Structures are given as structure tokens and as C-alpha cells.
Tab-separated table of C-alpha atoms in Angstrom:
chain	number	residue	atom	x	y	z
O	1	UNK	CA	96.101	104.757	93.901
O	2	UNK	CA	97.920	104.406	90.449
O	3	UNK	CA	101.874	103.742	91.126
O	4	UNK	CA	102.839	104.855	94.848
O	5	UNK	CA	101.716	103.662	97.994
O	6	UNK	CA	98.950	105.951	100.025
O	7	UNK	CA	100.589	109.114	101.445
O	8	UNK	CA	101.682	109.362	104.933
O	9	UNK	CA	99.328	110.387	107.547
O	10	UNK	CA	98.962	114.368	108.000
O	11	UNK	CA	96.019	115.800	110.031
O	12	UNK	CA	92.665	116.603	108.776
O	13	UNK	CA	92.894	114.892	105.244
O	14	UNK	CA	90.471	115.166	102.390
O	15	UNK	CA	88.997	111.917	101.323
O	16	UNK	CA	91.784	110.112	100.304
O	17	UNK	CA	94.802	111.418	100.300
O	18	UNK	CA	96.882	112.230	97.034
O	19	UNK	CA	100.283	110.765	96.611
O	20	UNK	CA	103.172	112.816	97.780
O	21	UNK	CA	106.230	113.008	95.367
O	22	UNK	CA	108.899	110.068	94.752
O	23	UNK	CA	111.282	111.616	97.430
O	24	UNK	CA	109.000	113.374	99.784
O	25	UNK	CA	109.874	111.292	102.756
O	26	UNK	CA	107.734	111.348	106.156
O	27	UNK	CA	109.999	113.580	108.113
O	28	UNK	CA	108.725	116.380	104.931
O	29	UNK	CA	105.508	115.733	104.853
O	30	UNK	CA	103.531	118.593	104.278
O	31	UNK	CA	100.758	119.684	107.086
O	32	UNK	CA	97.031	119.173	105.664
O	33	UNK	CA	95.944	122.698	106.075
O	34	UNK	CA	93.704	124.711	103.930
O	35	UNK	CA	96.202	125.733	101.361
O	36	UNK	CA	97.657	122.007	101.274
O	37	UNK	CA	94.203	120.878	100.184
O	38	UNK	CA	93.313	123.784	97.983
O	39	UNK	CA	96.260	122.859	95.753
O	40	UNK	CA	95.769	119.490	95.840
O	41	UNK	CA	92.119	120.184	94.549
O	42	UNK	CA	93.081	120.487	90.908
O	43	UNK	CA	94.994	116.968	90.406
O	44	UNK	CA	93.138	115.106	93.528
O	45	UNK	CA	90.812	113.315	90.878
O	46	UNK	CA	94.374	112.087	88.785
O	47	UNK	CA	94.369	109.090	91.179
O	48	UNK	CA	92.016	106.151	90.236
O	49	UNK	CA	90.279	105.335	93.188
O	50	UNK	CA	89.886	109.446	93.406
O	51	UNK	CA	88.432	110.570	89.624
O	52	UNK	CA	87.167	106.616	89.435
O	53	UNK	CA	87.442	107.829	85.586
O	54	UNK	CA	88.186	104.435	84.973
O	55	UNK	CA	84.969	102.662	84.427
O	56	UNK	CA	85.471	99.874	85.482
O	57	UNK	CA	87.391	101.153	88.789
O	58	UNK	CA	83.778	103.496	88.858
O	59	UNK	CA	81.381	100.021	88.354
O	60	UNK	CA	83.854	98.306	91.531
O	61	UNK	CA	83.265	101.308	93.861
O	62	UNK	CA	79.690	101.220	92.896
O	63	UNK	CA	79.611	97.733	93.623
O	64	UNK	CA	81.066	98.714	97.290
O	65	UNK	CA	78.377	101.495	97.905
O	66	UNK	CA	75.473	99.402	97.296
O	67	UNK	CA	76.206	96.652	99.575
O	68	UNK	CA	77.505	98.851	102.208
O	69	UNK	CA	75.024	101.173	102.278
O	70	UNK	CA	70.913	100.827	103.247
O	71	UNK	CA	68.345	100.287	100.882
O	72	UNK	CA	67.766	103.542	98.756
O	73	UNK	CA	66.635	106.488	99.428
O	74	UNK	CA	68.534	106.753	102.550
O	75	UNK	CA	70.094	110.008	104.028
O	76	UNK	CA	74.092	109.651	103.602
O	77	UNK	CA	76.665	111.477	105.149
O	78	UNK	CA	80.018	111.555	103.231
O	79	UNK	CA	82.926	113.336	105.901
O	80	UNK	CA	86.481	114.326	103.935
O	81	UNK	CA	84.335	113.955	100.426
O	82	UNK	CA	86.762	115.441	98.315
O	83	UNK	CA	85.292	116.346	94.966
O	84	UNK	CA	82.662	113.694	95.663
O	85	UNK	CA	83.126	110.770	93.035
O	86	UNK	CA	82.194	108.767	96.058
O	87	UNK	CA	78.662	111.077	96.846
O	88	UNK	CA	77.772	111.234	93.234
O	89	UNK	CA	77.795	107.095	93.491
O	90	UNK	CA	75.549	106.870	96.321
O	91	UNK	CA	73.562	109.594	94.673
O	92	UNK	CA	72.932	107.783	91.463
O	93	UNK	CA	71.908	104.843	93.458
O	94	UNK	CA	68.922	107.188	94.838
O	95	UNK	CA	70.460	108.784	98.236
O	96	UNK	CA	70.108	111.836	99.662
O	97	UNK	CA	73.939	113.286	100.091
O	98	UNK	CA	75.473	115.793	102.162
O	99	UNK	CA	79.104	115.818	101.716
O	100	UNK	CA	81.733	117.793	103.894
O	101	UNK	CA	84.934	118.953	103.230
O	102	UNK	CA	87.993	121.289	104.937
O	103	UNK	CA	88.607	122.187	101.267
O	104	UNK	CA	86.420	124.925	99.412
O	105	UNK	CA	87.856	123.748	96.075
O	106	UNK	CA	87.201	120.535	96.534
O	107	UNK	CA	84.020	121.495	97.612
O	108	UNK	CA	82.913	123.398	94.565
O	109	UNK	CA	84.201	120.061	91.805
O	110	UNK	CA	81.673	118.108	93.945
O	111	UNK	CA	78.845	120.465	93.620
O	112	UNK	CA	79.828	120.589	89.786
O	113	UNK	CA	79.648	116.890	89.596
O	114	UNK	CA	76.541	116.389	91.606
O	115	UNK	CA	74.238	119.165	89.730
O	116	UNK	CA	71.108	117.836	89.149
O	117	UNK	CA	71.187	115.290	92.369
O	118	UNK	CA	69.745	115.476	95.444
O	119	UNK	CA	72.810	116.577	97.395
O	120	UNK	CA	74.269	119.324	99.312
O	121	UNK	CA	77.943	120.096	99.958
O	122	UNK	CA	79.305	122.102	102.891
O	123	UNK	CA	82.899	123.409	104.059
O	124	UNK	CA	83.747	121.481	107.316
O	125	UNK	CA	85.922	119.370	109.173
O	126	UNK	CA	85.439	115.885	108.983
O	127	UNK	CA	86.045	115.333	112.751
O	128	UNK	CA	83.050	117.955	113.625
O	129	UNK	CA	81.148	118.366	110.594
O	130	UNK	CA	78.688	121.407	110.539
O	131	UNK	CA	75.240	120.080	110.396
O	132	UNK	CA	73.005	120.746	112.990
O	133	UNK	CA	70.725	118.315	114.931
O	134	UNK	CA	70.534	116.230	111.329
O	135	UNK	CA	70.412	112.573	111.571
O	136	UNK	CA	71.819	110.696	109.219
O	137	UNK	CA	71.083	106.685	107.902
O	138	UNK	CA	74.853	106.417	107.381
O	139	UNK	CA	77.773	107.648	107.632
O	140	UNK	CA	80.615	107.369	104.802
O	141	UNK	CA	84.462	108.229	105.891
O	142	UNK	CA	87.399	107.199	103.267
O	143	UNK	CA	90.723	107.184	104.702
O	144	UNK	CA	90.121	109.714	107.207
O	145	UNK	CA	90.098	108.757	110.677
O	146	UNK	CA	93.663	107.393	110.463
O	147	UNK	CA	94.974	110.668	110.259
O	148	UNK	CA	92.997	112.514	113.089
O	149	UNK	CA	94.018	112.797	116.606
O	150	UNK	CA	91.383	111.118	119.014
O	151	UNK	CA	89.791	108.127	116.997
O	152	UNK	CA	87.602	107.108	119.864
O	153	UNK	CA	85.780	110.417	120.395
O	154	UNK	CA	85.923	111.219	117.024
O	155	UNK	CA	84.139	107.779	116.543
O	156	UNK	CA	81.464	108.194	119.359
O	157	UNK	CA	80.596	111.774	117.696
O	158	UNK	CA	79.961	110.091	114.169
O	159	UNK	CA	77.818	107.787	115.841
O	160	UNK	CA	75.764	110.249	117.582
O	161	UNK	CA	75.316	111.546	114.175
O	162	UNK	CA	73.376	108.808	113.011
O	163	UNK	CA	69.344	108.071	113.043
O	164	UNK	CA	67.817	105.074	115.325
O	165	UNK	CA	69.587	101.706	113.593
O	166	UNK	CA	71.925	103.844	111.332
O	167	UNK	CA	75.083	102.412	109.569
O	168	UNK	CA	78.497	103.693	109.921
O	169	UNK	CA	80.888	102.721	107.214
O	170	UNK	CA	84.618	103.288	107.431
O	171	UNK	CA	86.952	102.625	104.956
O	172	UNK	CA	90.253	102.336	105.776
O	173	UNK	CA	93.887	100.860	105.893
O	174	UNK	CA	97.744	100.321	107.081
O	175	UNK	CA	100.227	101.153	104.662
O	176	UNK	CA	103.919	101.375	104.663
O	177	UNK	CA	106.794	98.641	105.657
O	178	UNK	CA	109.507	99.991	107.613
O	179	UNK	CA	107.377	102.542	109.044
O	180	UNK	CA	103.671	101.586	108.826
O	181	UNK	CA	100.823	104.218	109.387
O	182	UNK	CA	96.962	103.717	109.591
O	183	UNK	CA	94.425	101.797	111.480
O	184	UNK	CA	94.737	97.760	111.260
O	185	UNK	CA	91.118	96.600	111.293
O	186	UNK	CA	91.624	94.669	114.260
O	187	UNK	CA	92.509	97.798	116.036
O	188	UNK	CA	89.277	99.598	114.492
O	189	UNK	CA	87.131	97.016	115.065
O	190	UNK	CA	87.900	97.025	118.897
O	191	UNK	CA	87.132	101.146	119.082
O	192	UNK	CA	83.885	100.550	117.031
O	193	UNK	CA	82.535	97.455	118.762
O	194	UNK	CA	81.915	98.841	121.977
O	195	UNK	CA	79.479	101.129	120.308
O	196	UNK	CA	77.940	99.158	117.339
O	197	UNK	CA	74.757	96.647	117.539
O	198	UNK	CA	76.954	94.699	115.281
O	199	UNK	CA	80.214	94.988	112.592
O	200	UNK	CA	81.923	93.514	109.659
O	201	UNK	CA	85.124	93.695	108.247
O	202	UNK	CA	85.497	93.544	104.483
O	203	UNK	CA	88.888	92.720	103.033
O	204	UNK	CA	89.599	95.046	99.925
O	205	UNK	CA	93.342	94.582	99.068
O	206	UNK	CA	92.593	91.414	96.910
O	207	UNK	CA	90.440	93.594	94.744
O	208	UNK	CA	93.414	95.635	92.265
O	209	UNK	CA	90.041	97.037	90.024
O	210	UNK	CA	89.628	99.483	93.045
O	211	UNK	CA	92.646	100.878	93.006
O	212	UNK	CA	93.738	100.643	89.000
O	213	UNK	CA	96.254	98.020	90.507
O	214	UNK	CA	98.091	95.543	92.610
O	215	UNK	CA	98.093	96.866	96.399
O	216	UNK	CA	99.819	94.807	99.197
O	217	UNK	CA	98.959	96.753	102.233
O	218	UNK	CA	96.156	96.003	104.288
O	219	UNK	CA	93.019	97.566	102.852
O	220	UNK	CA	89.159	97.700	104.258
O	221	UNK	CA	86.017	98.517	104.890
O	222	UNK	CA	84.270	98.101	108.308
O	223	UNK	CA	80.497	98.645	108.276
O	224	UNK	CA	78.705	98.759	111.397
O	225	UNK	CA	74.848	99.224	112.646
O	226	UNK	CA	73.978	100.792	115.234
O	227	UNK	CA	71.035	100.258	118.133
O	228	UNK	CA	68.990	103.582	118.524
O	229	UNK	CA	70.597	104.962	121.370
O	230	UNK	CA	74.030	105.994	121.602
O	231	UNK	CA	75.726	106.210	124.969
O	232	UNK	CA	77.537	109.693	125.041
């Protein structure tokens, strides 16, 4: 995330979460409601890992999807999208996307970006996205679940949202010295265990091309399969 560490946790994000300013401290952080996100719509792609304008911070991302993901075409769910630089990756690789946001604006740059794919975008939270009795073959969540306030249930419902053997991948973090916020992977890994046929954590912090530099926080990605039923 170019030059500042990962903003402070706030409810409800969007995807990843844009960089507050040099001296916004945590006691001013502002609440992720709709008009937060709305305005952080129009410079939310400015980041690297956001835009992934950067081609080769696009190609390592890419890199990430493919190995995380099943074996195209695959149905993939993509909770706090943002304006979908992550969708329109899996989508290129052949999936079917449906990407939900909280923000409307952010919303309609993904639909601009993925015209022409075999996607759909809908306004939602990311805790209880809106869609149905559909089954998905994965599940895609960027530095969301750190920021909302149940992580176990919210984790059981994204499983329930998958099809028979379906994959769960999480991307996540724990940022911050004197006051560190996210979810170490040991800690996610014991919430998603109890659920998941099996898991794997994936270091990412020694990989600088995915975030258009040098991080020294604890980045990852856990992917998980799960069995076909789900205990509720």
C-alpha cells in the first residue's frame, strides 16, 4: 500500500482499506459508513495493491489468484470487492464473479472494469452478502474480516455459502507496533480449522511486488477447503 502502513480497523471496510492521512491517529479514525466509502471511491484505486496499475504488482496478484483459487471456470465470490481489480483477475482467468460491496460507487468502477466478463456486482455487506440460496466454489475476502465484529459467525456464514468441497480464501494481516490491529494467522487459522477439511497459510510480507514495496507487518493468505457439509 504505497508509503503508509494499512489503516486502522473501522467496521464494515471495503476491500482493502485506503490509507488514512499522516496525522489521523486511531482515536480519529473515521467510522466506515456509506459516505466514508463513497468518498473514498474516487482515490481507492491510488494504492498499488488497490488499482494494481502497476503491472507487475497486477502479474503478482494474478499469480496469487490462480493458485488460490480452483481450476477455471469456477463460481467466485469476492465480499468487500471494492472497484474489483481483484474480480476482474479471477475473471480473466475464466471465473464466473459476483462481487459485493457496502459502497455503490465502488460498485459501479467494478462494473465499468468488468464489462464484457462474466460477472455481476451487487450492493451488500460483506458480513451478510445478498445472494440468495447461491453456492459458491470459493469465496474471496481481502482485509475484511479483521475489521468486523463476530469473526467466528461471520466465518461459519461464509462457509455455508460455499458448494460441496468449496474453497474459502482469506487474505489478511496484523499491522501496527505500539498498537497492533488485525488477525495473526495463528489466531485465524484456529477459528477456520474447526470448520475446514483442511488449510494453509501463505506468508505474503516477503513479497514487496504486491504491495509496490517493503512491508514489515505480518501479511497472508489462508486458503481452506471445505467437506460438503457444513455444521450450522
Amino acid at each position: 500500500m504505497c508509503t503508509e502502513a494499512p489503516a486502522d480497523p473501522v467496521p464494515q471496510p471495503s476491500a482493502d482499506l485506503p490509507n488514512p492521512p499522516a496525522d489521523q491517529g486511531k482515536s480519529t479514525l473515521p467510522t466506515a459508513d456509506a459516505a466514508y466509502w463513497e468518498e473514498a471511491a474516487a482515490s481507492f484505486d491510488d494504492e498499488p495493491d488497490h488499482g494494481l496499475r502497476d503491472p507487475a504488482v497486477r502479474s503478482a496478484w494474478a499469480a496469487r489468484l490462480r493458485s488460490w483459487l480452483p481450476s477455471a471456470p469456477a463460481a467466485v465470490l469476492d465480499l468487500g470487492c471494492g472497484t474489483g481489480s481483484l474480480a476482474l483477475l479471477a475473471a480473466e482467468q475464466g471465473h464466473q464473479v459476483t462481487g459485493v460491496d457496502r459502497s455503490p460507487r465502488m460498485i459501479a468502477q467494478a462494473r465499468g472494469k468488468l464489462t464484457g466478463h462474466d460477472a455481476a456486482f451487487l450492493v451488500g455487506e460483506a458480513a451478510e452478502p445478498p445472494v440468495g440460496e447461491h453456492r459458491f466454489d470459493a469465496v474471496l475476502v481481502r482485509h475484511v474480516l479483521w475489521a468486523l465484529p463476530d469473526p467466528p459467525a461471520v466465518l461459519r456464514h461464509w462457509a455455508g455459502l460455499l458448494a460441496p468441497g468449496g474453497r474459502l480464501v482469506l487474505v489478511e494481516g496484523r499491522w501496527g507496533e505500539a498498537e497492533p490491529i488485525g488477525i495473526p494467522a495463528a489466531e485465524l487459522a484456529a477459528l477456520v480449522e474447526p470448520l475446514a477439511a483442511h488449510t494453509h497459510v501463505e506468508d505474503l510480507s516477503h513479497d514487496p511486488v504486491l504491495w509496490g514495496k517493503e512491508v514489515t507487518d505480518e501479511r497472508y493468505a489462508l486458503i481452506a477447503g471445505f467437506p460438503p457439509g457444513i455444521p450450522t
